[in-house]
Amino acid sequence: MKRLKLLLSFMKGNRLLYIGSIISIGLATLFSILSPLVLRLTVDSIIGDEPFDVPNWVSTLLSYIGNRDDLAQKLWVFGLAIVVFTLFRGLFLYYKGKWSAIASESIAKNIRERLYDHIQHLPYDYHVKVDTGDLLQRCTSDLETIRRFLAVQFVEIGRALFMLGFVTTVMVSLDIRMTLVAMAVIPIIFAFAVIFFMKVKRAFQLSDEAEASMSTVLQENLSGVRVVKAFGRQKYEIEKFDKKNREYRDLTYRLIRLLAAYWSSSDFICLLQIAAVLVVGVYWASIGRITLGTLLVFITYEGMLLWPVRQMGRILTDMGKALVSLERIQQILDEPIEKHEKHENKPEIKGNLEFKNVYFGYDKDSPVLKNITFKVEKGQTVAILGKTGSGKSSLVHLLARLYDYQRGSIKIDGVELKNIDKKWIRQNVGLVLQEPFLYSKTLRENIAISKPIDKESEVIEAAKAAAIHDSILEFEKGYNTPVGERGVTLSGGQKQRIAIARTIINNYPILIFDDSLSAVDTETDSKIRRTLKERNKDATTFIISHRVSTLAEADLILVLDKGRLVQKGTHDELIEQDGLYRNIWTIQSSLEKDYKYKIS
Amino acid sequence: MTVFKEQEYSKRFDFNLWKDLIGYMKPYRKLLILLGIVMIGVAGIDVAIPLMNRHAIDNYVIPKSLDGIWKFVLLYGILITVQAINIWLLIALAGKIQMGVAYDIRSYGFKRLQELSLSYYDTTPVGWIMARMTSDIRRLSEIISWGLVDSVWGTTMMIGIAAVMLKLNWKLALITLSVVPILVAISIYFQQKILKSYREVRKTNSRITGAFNEGIMGAKTTKTLVREKENLKEFQELTGKMKFASVRTAIFSSLFLPIVITLSSIGTGLALTFGGNAVLLERISYGTLVVFIGYSTQFFEPVRELARILAELQAAQASAERVLSLIKTEPDIEDKKDVIKKYGDFYIPKKDNWPKMIGDITFKDVSFSYKNGEKVLENFNIDIKAGETIALVGETGSGKSTIVNLACRFYEPTKGQILIDGTDYRERPLAWLHSNLGYVLQTPHLFSGTIKDNIRYGRLDATEVDIIRAAKLVNAHDFIMKLEKGYDTEVGEGGGKLSTGEKQLISFARAVIADPRIFVLDEATSSIDTETEEKIQDAIQKVLKGRTSFIIAHRLSTITKADRILVIRKGKIVEQGTHSELLKIGGYYYSLYTNQFKEEEKVII
């Protein structure tokens, strides 16, 4: 019920179109059953000499054209009637097709956009944990299942119902006993179709799974081609693939044979039904119970009825799939998005920071940051050091409000961080992630992604500051080189530097580098940092790094261990204390000594 | 940094291409003939049923007599039974051919992919190959089997209907069929249009998938850049385009059917008008009139089918070209005929003739350039003694990877020779070299299966004892035993369940179990936790012992222990010697070392 409600909510604005297409399909069906009636009239009463057996208004209408003998000379009237009726049928079929397409495509568009926007507003934490492959699957193939259901199957059900209703009505009005003969097998065929497609679900699934597992072997072989070659395992791989290829072939063939059995037996039932109508009809026509025209109508109607009924059996089983897909999409939409406070508190941000007894944990019982207290002046550089899992990244993520702290207080220029608008704070905090993501656009567009630029020089300056300008020029298309699957593959260091360029193109008052210079060599690292300082003296900068040279230059060094701030101070202060910082420094120095010794 | 460029494909109908493709159906010749016969049977009965109706009308209904109706019923019963059997046969046969052809083409493709050299993989994205091997082949096999079914049926049906009509009354036949030429022209026109606009839909759809992928993968970055609004706007452009293209396609198809049925109703109208007259004049029977009316609507189905097949064949041509181009790509590196004759190939190696490898490697005036002419090495010379450990140091693009690829014969020199144990390695089979090669990649690649399977990959006949011994040697045994299922732990797709370091250890075990003479190590730089890091360092030392080895080095500790360090710059050895020798020179290595390697000592963290 909830799912239907969701579906209805997506239909908003298009319900009229749906109603229109359902009415169209009704009218199209109505016109399609008229032509055989024209035929019946012509065969029985114009060419033949049966009395008129038509509603009064039809005979009145016909009397305008002429009496029976005149009509026999004007057979084209009936030919034309068939053409006109078919034309109307075609017209409504067209509107049905057009309107149902517009409606279902609009719904698909709505769902797509809602999903996309919902996903990008889901909290940071969701994206850290989510299975991206599964999420993508839901956004694409599940959505396609729903779209197809709405565009094709939904309307098909309407067609089948109208057909059944209209045809039965006309048949009953013509001859009840003949109707019983004509309808005898319909329920059986319907039930047969439903039961069959329920039963073969498993076979469909097996074939799909076999294909997936074949694809996996192929994928692994291709991405591991060096391993295969280095071990000379070609023959082994061919055998492995052959097994999967064979399995897929055999399982799918098994499915096809099941389908062959279904279609041939259900065809047989249908043909029997038609034969029954013919034989019984011929018998009754020969003894004069029904006319030849009526017999023709029954034969034609039978052919029109059987196909939609068989299809409906299949559609009803497919409907289950659409409902499952709808639920999978609903699960995404049910995930709560990031909360945005109603107040739009957007204070000017200069970069003075104060952490006071801050606690934070991804779940409340196990804090990742405990009792963090420190203070930073605008324009200072803070270096953070700690082992993996010590809480370094969490600390800087708090600053961009990707997560919210649970206890304590963080003040930016005296304003409590929690009270500052999320998007506003992110527009003022330049955060370069450890593994940055580049969009599949050109390099220029990637660098200018967060800022509408007026001058080309801004992009180039940012690229130069991030020490990536020269590498970019080495590409054939320079700044117009596309990134991504159809473009260049960049090395980790290049990606990091592009990410730095796109961040520093803005003059953020607060800059954060989450280990984002790790794939860049030391020299470039220090060059980048120097240029940054020159560009924006007032920016408060946070750097997570393992490099002593980077750490030593900072105004404040924070050493984290298991979520606690164990040491803070300048290089000169920390070198005097026993701890992680001095450890690193000592080892680096001994290395220095070691190589000086080797030189001498 | 290579940019993949896809070939342009022709748009005109290419008969040779389809002839090639039909060549793949040869093994199914008998089934194809049988299928053809079945299809002619199906069409024949489809044509015959209206004739049965005619017989019934003319012989029982009109004369109001039931003489001989039992024979009629019997014949009708036989016809529908045969038809049901035909339907079964047609689906089963077409399915068998479809799956068989797909299986065959896929096998050829996969075999070819195993033979192709690395240079192919360097320039062809895996995604591209995947699409050719899965959806393209599926589509082709569908079209050639079911296309055959429908075209035989359609043609027979059209010929049959036309023949029967002409025989019954040729004048009425010509009048009724007068709309057919227009029907054919319109069908062909619309099917082309529909397919073309459908292709646009599919293209847009794959762009939407790409956008979703980007939206999901880049969600974190999007947050930090506050780009939600712009992203949505760009996405909406795509969905708008998608809606437009889909609706347009739907309108084309919704326009097609009405036109076709109206046209065929003109045929019906004509049949009724002129046929009715003929009945009145007693030139034809009631039954014949009914047959004509029936046929006039039956005729458009095969026309539509044939037009559809024609359009689909055209659309599938690109798939066919891509698949065939994959199968026909010649590998750059192949064993010479006389080498294969003497030593066998990958499939049937004649191992008895293989010499034992010692492990001396010599590069003699080796030059190498990529196909695009980009020179990497020129007149490169080096002599490596069996058992020596060589570390290669240099910037990205300096040529150090190329040297290793050449030594492994993943590439072959464009000029000069590489000698193994004094003989040009092109005089020996690839399989021989590779069976003596141990290779550990920077990012370890494991196959799905258990840990045991993955280690055994190095030597297929290894026993359980061998596997455990190998794992122990590289310090992998302990962590494997800590896993719930031990050696039977599934590593999952791409080895997702293990840490990178653990995967690396397994790939070491895999290499060491093969007991190779030559060992290549493309050292990992990714951050690995301290404990595993130590284990790997230890494993490396054990593995390299007594083997000729190449290390593309990133870590100081491995380099310092190498017998010889080659400093490569722009395809040339600029410095070589041991660590301390090179430091003494105070050259390029010295500056590399002081700038980079000392900083990478974050082991202590």
Tab-separated table of N, CA, C and O in Angstrom, chain B residues 516-569:
chain	number	residue	atom	x	y	z
B	516	PRO	N	60.270	-19.935	-9.514
B	516	PRO	CA	60.729	-19.357	-10.775
B	516	PRO	C	62.220	-19.045	-10.745
B	516	PRO	O	62.799	-18.878	-9.679
B	517	ARG	N	62.824	-18.962	-11.921
B	517	ARG	CA	64.231	-18.586	-12.014
B	517	ARG	C	64.363	-17.062	-12.043
B	517	ARG	O	65.362	-16.512	-11.629
B	518	ILE	N	63.362	-16.414	-12.624
B	518	ILE	CA	63.389	-14.965	-12.725
B	518	ILE	C	62.246	-14.400	-11.892
B	518	ILE	O	61.135	-14.925	-11.932
B	519	PHE	N	62.545	-13.365	-11.156
B	519	PHE	CA	61.513	-12.811	-10.296
B	519	PHE	C	61.374	-11.322	-10.560
B	519	PHE	O	62.362	-10.597	-10.632
B	520	VAL	N	60.125	-10.879	-10.733
B	520	VAL	CA	59.890	-9.460	-10.960
B	520	VAL	C	59.015	-8.924	-9.850
B	520	VAL	O	58.010	-9.527	-9.481
B	521	LEU	N	59.422	-7.807	-9.314
B	521	LEU	CA	58.691	-7.234	-8.203
B	521	LEU	C	58.414	-5.773	-8.495
B	521	LEU	O	59.329	-4.966	-8.580
B	522	ASP	N	57.151	-5.492	-8.722
B	522	ASP	CA	56.777	-4.094	-8.885
B	522	ASP	C	56.287	-3.673	-7.516
B	522	ASP	O	55.184	-3.976	-7.105
B	523	GLU	N	57.136	-2.989	-6.805
B	523	GLU	CA	56.916	-2.857	-5.375
B	523	GLU	C	55.715	-1.989	-5.023
B	523	GLU	O	55.447	-0.984	-5.653
B	524	ALA	N	55.069	-2.410	-3.989
B	524	ALA	CA	53.863	-1.696	-3.573
B	524	ALA	C	54.218	-0.406	-2.838
B	524	ALA	O	55.148	-0.372	-2.062
B	525	THR	N	53.472	0.638	-3.124
B	525	THR	CA	53.683	1.883	-2.383
B	525	THR	C	52.508	2.203	-1.482
B	525	THR	O	52.587	3.069	-0.641
B	526	SER	N	51.417	1.493	-1.717
B	526	SER	CA	50.216	1.842	-0.946
B	526	SER	C	50.476	1.629	0.541
B	526	SER	O	51.257	0.787	0.938
B	527	SER	N	49.784	2.407	1.328
B	527	SER	CA	50.057	2.341	2.760
B	527	SER	C	49.563	1.026	3.335
B	527	SER	O	48.412	0.643	3.177
B	528	ILE	N	50.466	0.345	3.954
B	528	ILE	CA	50.178	-0.958	4.529
B	528	ILE	C	50.541	-0.852	6.002
B	528	ILE	O	51.493	-0.158	6.361
B	529	ASP	N	49.774	-1.537	6.850
B	529	ASP	CA	50.079	-1.377	8.273
B	529	ASP	C	51.444	-1.966	8.621
B	529	ASP	O	51.963	-2.835	7.934
B	530	THR	N	52.000	-1.451	9.685
B	530	THR	CA	53.387	-1.731	10.054
B	530	THR	C	53.723	-3.203	10.085
B	530	THR	O	54.730	-3.646	9.549
B	531	GLU	N	52.816	-3.963	10.697
B	531	GLU	CA	53.110	-5.375	10.895
B	531	GLU	C	53.269	-6.102	9.559
B	531	GLU	O	54.239	-6.816	9.344
B	532	THR	N	52.311	-5.892	8.669
B	532	THR	CA	52.359	-6.539	7.360
B	532	THR	C	53.558	-6.043	6.573
B	532	THR	O	54.222	-6.814	5.880
B	533	GLU	N	53.800	-4.770	6.677
B	533	GLU	CA	54.943	-4.158	6.001
B	533	GLU	C	56.231	-4.917	6.329
B	533	GLU	O	56.983	-5.296	5.437
B	534	GLU	N	56.446	-5.181	7.593
B	534	GLU	CA	57.649	-5.918	8.002
B	534	GLU	C	57.663	-7.313	7.402
B	534	GLU	O	58.685	-7.788	6.920
B	535	LYS	N	56.522	-7.949	7.462
B	535	LYS	CA	56.429	-9.310	6.917
B	535	LYS	C	56.761	-9.316	5.431
B	535	LYS	O	57.439	-10.213	4.941
B	536	ILE	N	56.269	-8.298	4.732
B	536	ILE	CA	56.519	-8.240	3.295
B	536	ILE	C	58.000	-8.047	3.021
B	536	ILE	O	58.596	-8.734	2.182
B	537	GLN	N	58.614	-7.159	3.774
B	537	GLN	CA	60.054	-6.931	3.584
B	537	GLN	C	60.829	-8.226	3.765
B	537	GLN	O	61.728	-8.556	2.996
B	538	ASP	N	60.447	-8.944	4.796
B	538	ASP	CA	61.115	-10.203	5.083
B	538	ASP	C	60.859	-11.206	3.956
B	538	ASP	O	61.779	-11.896	3.498
B	539	ALA	N	59.605	-11.243	3.508
B	539	ALA	CA	59.237	-12.170	2.440
B	539	ALA	C	60.039	-11.866	1.178
B	539	ALA	O	60.535	-12.776	0.501
B	540	ILE	N	60.178	-10.589	0.880
B	540	ILE	CA	60.903	-10.202	-0.329
B	540	ILE	C	62.318	-10.771	-0.293
B	540	ILE	O	62.785	-11.399	-1.244
B	541	GLN	N	62.980	-10.596	0.831
B	541	GLN	CA	64.360	-11.064	0.925
B	541	GLN	C	64.456	-12.571	0.703
B	541	GLN	O	65.323	-13.060	0.007
B	542	LYS	N	63.505	-13.305	1.286
B	542	LYS	CA	63.545	-14.770	1.132
B	542	LYS	C	63.286	-15.177	-0.313
B	542	LYS	O	63.906	-16.090	-0.835
B	543	VAL	N	62.340	-14.466	-0.915
B	543	VAL	CA	61.913	-14.845	-2.250
B	543	VAL	C	63.011	-14.579	-3.275
B	543	VAL	O	63.207	-15.331	-4.222
B	544	LEU	N	63.710	-13.484	-3.081
B	544	LEU	CA	64.687	-13.091	-4.093
B	544	LEU	C	65.940	-13.950	-4.075
B	544	LEU	O	66.673	-14.006	-5.045
B	545	LYS	N	66.160	-14.618	-2.984
B	545	LYS	CA	67.399	-15.360	-2.791
B	545	LYS	C	67.615	-16.377	-3.918
B	545	LYS	O	66.772	-17.227	-4.174
B	546	GLY	N	68.756	-16.260	-4.576
B	546	GLY	CA	69.110	-17.257	-5.582
B	546	GLY	C	68.382	-17.117	-6.900
B	546	GLY	O	68.485	-17.983	-7.761
B	547	ARG	N	67.597	-16.052	-7.076
B	547	ARG	CA	66.904	-15.897	-8.349
B	547	ARG	C	67.336	-14.590	-9.011
B	547	ARG	O	67.645	-13.615	-8.335
B	548	THR	N	67.348	-14.596	-10.326
B	548	THR	CA	67.573	-13.350	-11.033
B	548	THR	C	66.335	-12.493	-10.807
B	548	THR	O	65.223	-12.945	-11.071
B	549	SER	N	66.533	-11.288	-10.299
B	549	SER	CA	65.315	-10.531	-10.010
B	549	SER	C	65.411	-9.062	-10.387
B	549	SER	O	66.482	-8.454	-10.336
B	550	PHE	N	64.263	-8.569	-10.789
B	550	PHE	CA	64.115	-7.146	-11.093
B	550	PHE	C	63.173	-6.539	-10.060
B	550	PHE	O	62.107	-7.083	-9.799
B	551	ILE	N	63.608	-5.411	-9.513
B	551	ILE	CA	62.697	-4.722	-8.603
B	551	ILE	C	62.483	-3.316	-9.128
B	551	ILE	O	63.436	-2.571	-9.330
B	552	ILE	N	61.234	-2.995	-9.401
B	552	ILE	CA	60.939	-1.597	-9.668
B	552	ILE	C	60.721	-1.011	-8.296
B	552	ILE	O	59.721	-1.274	-7.643
B	553	ALA	N	61.706	-0.260	-7.845
B	553	ALA	CA	61.785	-0.019	-6.413
B	553	ALA	C	61.181	1.300	-6.019
B	553	ALA	O	61.282	2.294	-6.711
B	554	HIS	N	60.523	1.284	-4.902
B	554	HIS	CA	59.970	2.488	-4.317
B	554	HIS	C	60.493	2.643	-2.901
B	554	HIS	O	60.560	3.715	-2.365
B	555	ARG	N	60.829	1.547	-2.281
B	555	ARG	CA	61.215	1.588	-0.882
B	555	ARG	C	62.707	1.460	-0.693
B	555	ARG	O	63.353	0.618	-1.304
B	556	LEU	N	63.187	2.266	0.176
B	556	LEU	CA	64.614	2.336	0.427
B	556	LEU	C	65.172	0.992	0.864
B	556	LEU	O	66.196	0.530	0.365
B	557	SER	N	64.459	0.337	1.799
B	557	SER	CA	65.031	-0.872	2.384
B	557	SER	C	65.263	-1.949	1.334
B	557	SER	O	66.235	-2.697	1.424
B	558	THR	N	64.409	-2.038	0.354
B	558	THR	CA	64.600	-3.048	-0.690
B	558	THR	C	65.763	-2.650	-1.586
B	558	THR	O	66.569	-3.490	-1.987
B	559	ILE	N	65.847	-1.387	-1.880
B	559	ILE	CA	66.879	-0.935	-2.810
B	559	ILE	C	68.269	-1.121	-2.228
B	559	ILE	O	69.176	-1.625	-2.894
B	560	THR	N	68.403	-0.747	-0.983
B	560	THR	CA	69.745	-0.804	-0.397
B	560	THR	C	70.296	-2.215	-0.403
B	560	THR	O	71.493	-2.422	-0.445
B	561	LYS	N	69.400	-3.212	-0.387
B	561	LYS	CA	69.875	-4.590	-0.345
B	561	LYS	C	70.113	-5.177	-1.733
B	561	LYS	O	70.540	-6.317	-1.858
B	562	ALA	N	69.785	-4.423	-2.781
B	562	ALA	CA	69.959	-4.948	-4.137
B	562	ALA	C	71.439	-5.083	-4.481
B	562	ALA	O	72.271	-4.355	-3.965
B	563	ASP	N	71.736	-6.058	-5.379
B	563	ASP	CA	73.126	-6.234	-5.802
B	563	ASP	C	73.562	-5.067	-6.674
B	563	ASP	O	74.715	-4.674	-6.665
B	564	ARG	N	72.624	-4.589	-7.465
B	564	ARG	CA	72.965	-3.508	-8.358
B	564	ARG	C	71.751	-2.586	-8.505
B	564	ARG	O	70.637	-3.071	-8.642
B	565	ILE	N	71.998	-1.305	-8.452
B	565	ILE	CA	70.909	-0.358	-8.665
B	565	ILE	C	71.140	0.300	-10.016
B	565	ILE	O	72.235	0.780	-10.296
B	566	LEU	N	70.111	0.280	-10.854
B	566	LEU	CA	70.218	0.991	-12.128
B	566	LEU	C	69.387	2.256	-12.020
B	566	LEU	O	68.200	2.194	-11.708
B	567	VAL	N	70.005	3.383	-12.254
B	567	VAL	CA	69.248	4.619	-12.246
B	567	VAL	C	68.924	4.956	-13.685
B	567	VAL	O	69.819	5.149	-14.504
B	568	ILE	N	67.641	4.950	-14.003
B	568	ILE	CA	67.215	5.123	-15.393
B	568	ILE	C	66.652	6.522	-15.589
B	568	ILE	O	65.860	7.020	-14.784
B	569	ARG	N	67.120	7.149	-16.651
B	569	ARG	CA	66.577	8.449	-17.006
B	569	ARG	C	66.434	8.508	-18.505
B	569	ARG	O	67.396	8.289	-19.222
